[in-house]
Amino acid sequence: MKSLEGPLLPILHEIQAEFGYVPQEALPVIARELNLSRAEVHGVVSFYHDYRDHPAGRHVLKLCRAEACQSMGGDALAERVKSLLGIDFHQTTLDGAVTLEPVYCLGLCSTAPAAMLDGEVHGRLDADAVRDLVAEVRA
Protein backbone atom coordinates (compact mmCIF):
# COMPACT_ATOMS: atom_id res chain seq x y z
CA MET A 1 0.00 0.00 0.00
CA LYS A 2 3.00 2.28 0.44
CA SER A 3 3.09 2.86 -3.31
CA LEU A 4 -0.51 4.13 -3.38
CA GLU A 5 -1.16 7.85 -3.46
CA GLY A 6 -2.43 8.84 -0.04
CA PRO A 7 -1.97 5.40 1.55
CA LEU A 8 -2.48 6.51 5.14
CA LEU A 9 -6.25 5.97 5.30
CA PRO A 10 -6.20 2.55 3.59
CA ILE A 11 -3.41 1.44 5.92
CA LEU A 12 -5.32 2.62 8.99
CA HIS A 13 -8.47 0.85 7.74
CA GLU A 14 -6.54 -2.39 7.27
CA ILE A 15 -5.02 -2.17 10.73
CA GLN A 16 -8.39 -1.50 12.34
CA ALA A 17 -9.97 -4.34 10.35
CA GLU A 18 -7.25 -6.69 11.56
CA PHE A 19 -7.07 -5.67 15.23
CA GLY A 20 -10.39 -3.92 15.81
CA TYR A 21 -8.54 -0.73 16.65
CA VAL A 22 -5.39 1.19 15.75
CA PRO A 23 -2.76 0.45 18.40
CA GLN A 24 -0.71 3.44 19.51
CA GLU A 25 2.40 1.38 18.88
CA ALA A 26 1.55 1.32 15.18
CA LEU A 27 1.61 5.10 14.74
CA PRO A 28 5.39 5.64 14.74
CA VAL A 29 5.87 2.67 12.42
CA ILE A 30 3.33 4.03 9.95
CA ALA A 31 4.82 7.51 10.21
CA ARG A 32 8.34 6.25 9.52
CA GLU A 33 7.27 4.10 6.56
CA LEU A 34 5.24 6.90 4.97
CA ASN A 35 7.78 9.62 5.77
CA LEU A 36 5.22 11.48 7.87
CA SER A 37 5.52 12.89 11.36
CA ARG A 38 3.94 10.94 14.18
CA ALA A 39 1.79 14.02 14.83
CA GLU A 40 0.42 13.86 11.29
CA VAL A 41 -0.57 10.22 11.70
CA HIS A 42 -2.02 10.87 15.15
CA GLY A 43 -3.96 13.83 13.73
CA VAL A 44 -5.63 11.65 11.12
CA VAL A 45 -6.44 8.87 13.59
CA SER A 46 -7.92 11.28 16.11
CA PHE A 47 -9.82 13.30 13.47
CA TYR A 48 -11.87 10.38 12.17
CA HIS A 49 -14.28 9.06 14.80
CA ASP A 50 -14.38 5.58 13.32
CA TYR A 51 -10.77 4.88 14.29
CA ARG A 52 -10.50 3.44 17.77
CA ASP A 53 -7.51 3.43 20.09
CA HIS A 54 -8.81 0.43 22.01
CA PRO A 55 -10.79 -2.68 21.09
CA ALA A 56 -14.55 -2.32 20.76
CA GLY A 57 -17.15 -4.60 22.28
CA ARG A 58 -18.58 -7.55 20.38
CA HIS A 59 -21.34 -5.23 19.13
CA VAL A 60 -21.04 -1.55 18.25
CA LEU A 61 -24.13 0.60 18.61
CA LYS A 62 -23.85 4.03 17.02
CA LEU A 63 -26.51 6.60 17.80
CA CYS A 64 -26.98 9.49 15.44
CA ARG A 65 -26.40 12.79 17.20
CA ALA A 66 -26.98 15.10 14.23
CA GLU A 67 -29.59 17.85 14.19
CA ALA A 68 -32.41 15.92 12.49
CA CYS A 69 -32.18 13.07 14.97
CA GLN A 70 -31.91 15.46 17.90
CA SER A 71 -35.03 17.31 16.73
CA MET A 72 -36.93 14.02 16.64
CA GLY A 73 -36.13 12.97 20.19
CA GLY A 74 -32.61 11.67 19.75
CA ASP A 75 -31.40 13.18 23.02
CA ALA A 76 -33.99 11.35 25.10
CA LEU A 77 -33.32 8.18 23.14
CA ALA A 78 -29.59 8.47 23.79
CA GLU A 79 -30.21 8.86 27.50
CA ARG A 80 -32.48 5.80 27.41
CA VAL A 81 -29.82 3.70 25.68
CA LYS A 82 -27.13 4.87 28.09
CA SER A 83 -29.37 3.92 30.99
CA LEU A 84 -30.21 0.51 29.55
CA LEU A 85 -26.55 -0.28 28.89
CA GLY A 86 -25.17 1.43 32.00
CA ILE A 87 -22.50 3.20 29.97
CA ASP A 88 -21.86 6.54 28.32
CA PHE A 89 -20.71 7.28 24.80
CA HIS A 90 -17.23 5.93 23.98
CA GLN A 91 -17.58 3.21 26.59
CA THR A 92 -18.02 -0.54 26.47
CA THR A 93 -20.19 -2.56 28.82
CA LEU A 94 -18.26 -4.43 31.48
CA ASP A 95 -19.06 -7.77 29.86
CA GLY A 96 -17.57 -6.53 26.58
CA ALA A 97 -20.86 -6.98 24.76
CA VAL A 98 -21.55 -3.45 23.52
CA THR A 99 -19.64 -0.31 22.67
CA LEU A 100 -21.77 2.82 22.45
CA GLU A 101 -20.62 5.51 20.06
CA PRO A 102 -22.08 8.78 18.82
CA VAL A 103 -22.14 9.32 15.09
CA TYR A 104 -22.79 12.62 13.37
CA CYS A 105 -25.26 11.73 10.64
CA LEU A 106 -26.08 8.34 9.21
CA GLY A 107 -27.86 9.88 6.23
CA LEU A 108 -31.23 8.75 7.57
CA CYS A 109 -32.63 12.17 8.41
CA SER A 110 -36.05 11.32 6.94
CA THR A 111 -36.33 8.38 9.35
CA ALA A 112 -34.89 10.09 12.42
CA PRO A 113 -33.96 9.26 15.04
CA ALA A 114 -31.59 6.64 13.71
CA ALA A 115 -28.89 4.26 14.85
CA MET A 116 -26.48 1.72 13.42
CA LEU A 117 -25.94 -1.64 15.07
CA ASP A 118 -22.98 -3.63 13.74
CA GLY A 119 -23.24 -1.84 10.40
CA GLU A 120 -27.01 -2.27 10.00
CA VAL A 121 -29.01 0.95 10.08
CA HIS A 122 -32.23 1.37 12.04
CA GLY A 123 -34.61 4.30 11.64
CA ARG A 124 -37.72 5.71 13.27
CA LEU A 125 -36.49 4.56 16.64
CA ASP A 126 -38.52 4.99 19.76
CA ALA A 127 -38.17 3.77 23.33
CA ASP A 128 -39.51 0.32 22.47
CA ALA A 129 -37.26 -0.08 19.44
CA VAL A 130 -34.08 0.85 21.36
CA ARG A 131 -35.09 -1.49 24.17
CA ASP A 132 -35.31 -4.26 21.55
CA LEU A 133 -31.93 -3.31 20.07
CA VAL A 134 -30.30 -3.38 23.48
CA ALA A 135 -31.95 -6.72 24.29
CA GLU A 136 -30.64 -8.09 20.98
CA VAL A 137 -27.02 -7.22 21.78
CA ARG A 138 -27.35 -8.38 25.37
CA ALA A 139 -28.68 -11.82 24.37
PDB file of N, CA and C in Angstrom, residues 63-80 108-115 122-130:
ATOM      1  N   LEU A  63     -25.294   5.789  17.786  1.00  0.00           N
ATOM      2  CA  LEU A  63     -26.506   6.601  17.801  1.00  0.00           C
ATOM      3  C   LEU A  63     -26.240   7.902  17.081  1.00  0.00           C
ATOM      4  N   CYS A  64     -27.142   8.247  16.178  1.00  0.00           N
ATOM      5  CA  CYS A  64     -26.977   9.487  15.439  1.00  0.00           C
ATOM      6  C   CYS A  64     -27.231  10.669  16.366  1.00  0.00           C
ATOM      7  N   ARG A  65     -26.328  11.609  16.352  1.00  0.00           N
ATOM      8  CA  ARG A  65     -26.404  12.790  17.199  1.00  0.00           C
ATOM      9  C   ARG A  65     -26.580  14.065  16.379  1.00  0.00           C
ATOM     10  N   ALA A  66     -26.849  13.925  15.094  1.00  0.00           N
ATOM     11  CA  ALA A  66     -26.985  15.097  14.227  1.00  0.00           C
ATOM     12  C   ALA A  66     -28.326  15.799  14.492  1.00  0.00           C
ATOM     13  N   GLU A  67     -28.459  16.972  13.896  1.00  0.00           N
ATOM     14  CA  GLU A  67     -29.589  17.849  14.190  1.00  0.00           C
ATOM     15  C   GLU A  67     -30.949  17.193  13.938  1.00  0.00           C
ATOM     16  N   ALA A  68     -31.110  16.512  12.807  1.00  0.00           N
ATOM     17  CA  ALA A  68     -32.410  15.917  12.491  1.00  0.00           C
ATOM     18  C   ALA A  68     -32.807  14.897  13.554  1.00  0.00           C
ATOM     19  N   CYS A  69     -31.866  14.072  13.957  1.00  0.00           N
ATOM     20  CA  CYS A  69     -32.177  13.070  14.975  1.00  0.00           C
ATOM     21  C   CYS A  69     -32.436  13.720  16.335  1.00  0.00           C
ATOM     22  N   GLN A  70     -31.668  14.764  16.636  1.00  0.00           N
ATOM     23  CA  GLN A  70     -31.914  15.462  17.898  1.00  0.00           C
ATOM     24  C   GLN A  70     -33.305  16.082  17.910  1.00  0.00           C
ATOM     25  N   SER A  71     -33.719  16.651  16.774  1.00  0.00           N
ATOM     26  CA  SER A  71     -35.028  17.312  16.728  1.00  0.00           C
ATOM     27  C   SER A  71     -36.179  16.307  16.816  1.00  0.00           C
ATOM     28  N   MET A  72     -35.882  15.052  16.584  1.00  0.00           N
ATOM     29  CA  MET A  72     -36.926  14.019  16.640  1.00  0.00           C
ATOM     30  C   MET A  72     -36.822  13.151  17.896  1.00  0.00           C
ATOM     31  N   GLY A  73     -36.185  13.688  18.917  1.00  0.00           N
ATOM     32  CA  GLY A  73     -36.134  12.973  20.191  1.00  0.00           C
ATOM     33  C   GLY A  73     -34.876  12.161  20.415  1.00  0.00           C
ATOM     34  N   GLY A  74     -33.847  12.431  19.635  1.00  0.00           N
ATOM     35  CA  GLY A  74     -32.613  11.675  19.754  1.00  0.00           C
ATOM     36  C   GLY A  74     -31.917  11.814  21.099  1.00  0.00           C
ATOM     37  N   ASP A  75     -32.054  12.993  21.717  1.00  0.00           N
ATOM     38  CA  ASP A  75     -31.399  13.180  23.022  1.00  0.00           C
ATOM     39  C   ASP A  75     -32.010  12.260  24.077  1.00  0.00           C
ATOM     40  N   ALA A  76     -33.321  12.219  24.123  1.00  0.00           N
ATOM     41  CA  ALA A  76     -33.989  11.351  25.099  1.00  0.00           C
ATOM     42  C   ALA A  76     -33.681   9.879  24.808  1.00  0.00           C
ATOM     43  N   LEU A  77     -33.641   9.555  23.526  1.00  0.00           N
ATOM     44  CA  LEU A  77     -33.324   8.182  23.137  1.00  0.00           C
ATOM     45  C   LEU A  77     -31.902   7.799  23.561  1.00  0.00           C
ATOM     46  N   ALA A  78     -30.977   8.723  23.389  1.00  0.00           N
ATOM     47  CA  ALA A  78     -29.590   8.466  23.794  1.00  0.00           C
ATOM     48  C   ALA A  78     -29.511   8.231  25.298  1.00  0.00           C
ATOM     49  N   GLU A  79     -30.216   9.052  26.051  1.00  0.00           N
ATOM     50  CA  GLU A  79     -30.208   8.864  27.503  1.00  0.00           C
ATOM     51  C   GLU A  79     -30.819   7.514  27.876  1.00  0.00           C
ATOM     52  N   ARG A  80     -31.841   7.105  27.159  1.00  0.00           N
ATOM     53  CA  ARG A  80     -32.480   5.805  27.407  1.00  0.00           C
ATOM     54  C   ARG A  80     -31.492   4.666  27.139  1.00  0.00           C
ATOM     55  N   LEU A 108     -29.857   9.243   7.422  1.00  0.00           N
ATOM     56  CA  LEU A 108     -31.234   8.754   7.568  1.00  0.00           C
ATOM     57  C   LEU A 108     -32.135   9.823   8.172  1.00  0.00           C
ATOM     58  N   CYS A 109     -31.904  11.054   7.792  1.00  0.00           N
ATOM     59  CA  CYS A 109     -32.630  12.169   8.411  1.00  0.00           C
ATOM     60  C   CYS A 109     -34.145  12.019   8.256  1.00  0.00           C
ATOM     61  N   SER A 110     -34.603  11.455   7.147  1.00  0.00           N
ATOM     62  CA  SER A 110     -36.048  11.321   6.937  1.00  0.00           C
ATOM     63  C   SER A 110     -36.660  10.244   7.820  1.00  0.00           C
ATOM     64  N   THR A 111     -35.812   9.420   8.452  1.00  0.00           N
ATOM     65  CA  THR A 111     -36.329   8.384   9.346  1.00  0.00           C
ATOM     66  C   THR A 111     -35.750   8.554  10.751  1.00  0.00           C
ATOM     67  N   ALA A 112     -35.459   9.793  11.105  1.00  0.00           N
ATOM     68  CA  ALA A 112     -34.889  10.093  12.418  1.00  0.00           C
ATOM     69  C   ALA A 112     -35.894   9.795  13.532  1.00  0.00           C
ATOM     70  N   PRO A 113     -35.354   9.453  14.694  1.00  0.00           N
ATOM     71  CA  PRO A 113     -33.956   9.257  15.041  1.00  0.00           C
ATOM     72  C   PRO A 113     -33.458   7.886  14.570  1.00  0.00           C
ATOM     73  N   ALA A 114     -32.159   7.838  14.315  1.00  0.00           N
ATOM     74  CA  ALA A 114     -31.589   6.639  13.708  1.00  0.00           C
ATOM     75  C   ALA A 114     -30.375   6.138  14.491  1.00  0.00           C
ATOM     76  N   ALA A 115     -30.045   4.893  14.221  1.00  0.00           N
ATOM     77  CA  ALA A 115     -28.886   4.265  14.851  1.00  0.00           C
ATOM     78  C   ALA A 115     -28.315   3.238  13.883  1.00  0.00           C
ATOM     79  N   HIS A 122     -30.884   1.463  11.481  1.00  0.00           N
ATOM     80  CA  HIS A 122     -32.233   1.366  12.035  1.00  0.00           C
ATOM     81  C   HIS A 122     -32.795   2.776  12.136  1.00  0.00           C
ATOM     82  N   GLY A 123     -33.994   2.985  11.605  1.00  0.00           N
ATOM     83  CA  GLY A 123     -34.612   4.303  11.643  1.00  0.00           C
ATOM     84  C   GLY A 123     -35.925   4.290  12.384  1.00  0.00           C
ATOM     85  N   ARG A 124     -36.449   5.499  12.561  1.00  0.00           N
ATOM     86  CA  ARG A 124     -37.716   5.711  13.269  1.00  0.00           C
ATOM     87  C   ARG A 124     -37.704   5.013  14.640  1.00  0.00           C
ATOM     88  N   LEU A 125     -36.622   5.209  15.336  1.00  0.00           N
ATOM     89  CA  LEU A 125     -36.492   4.562  16.639  1.00  0.00           C
ATOM     90  C   LEU A 125     -37.357   5.260  17.682  1.00  0.00           C
ATOM     91  N   ASP A 126     -37.828   4.471  18.587  1.00  0.00           N
ATOM     92  CA  ASP A 126     -38.520   4.995  19.759  1.00  0.00           C
ATOM     93  C   ASP A 126     -38.043   4.174  20.963  1.00  0.00           C
ATOM     94  N   ALA A 127     -38.632   4.437  22.108  1.00  0.00           N
ATOM     95  CA  ALA A 127     -38.172   3.772  23.329  1.00  0.00           C
ATOM     96  C   ALA A 127     -38.279   2.249  23.220  1.00  0.00           C
ATOM     97  N   ASP A 128     -39.347   1.769  22.620  1.00  0.00           N
ATOM     98  CA  ASP A 128     -39.509   0.316  22.471  1.00  0.00           C
ATOM     99  C   ASP A 128     -38.474  -0.277  21.517  1.00  0.00           C
ATOM    100  N   ALA A 129     -38.215   0.426  20.428  1.00  0.00           N
ATOM    101  CA  ALA A 129     -37.255  -0.078  19.443  1.00  0.00           C
ATOM    102  C   ALA A 129     -35.842  -0.135  20.024  1.00  0.00           C
ATOM    103  N   VAL A 130     -35.436   0.886  20.777  1.00  0.00           N
ATOM    104  CA  VAL A 130     -34.084   0.845  21.355  1.00  0.00           C
ATOM    105  C   VAL A 130     -33.997  -0.212  22.454  1.00  0.00           C
TER     106      VAL A 130
END
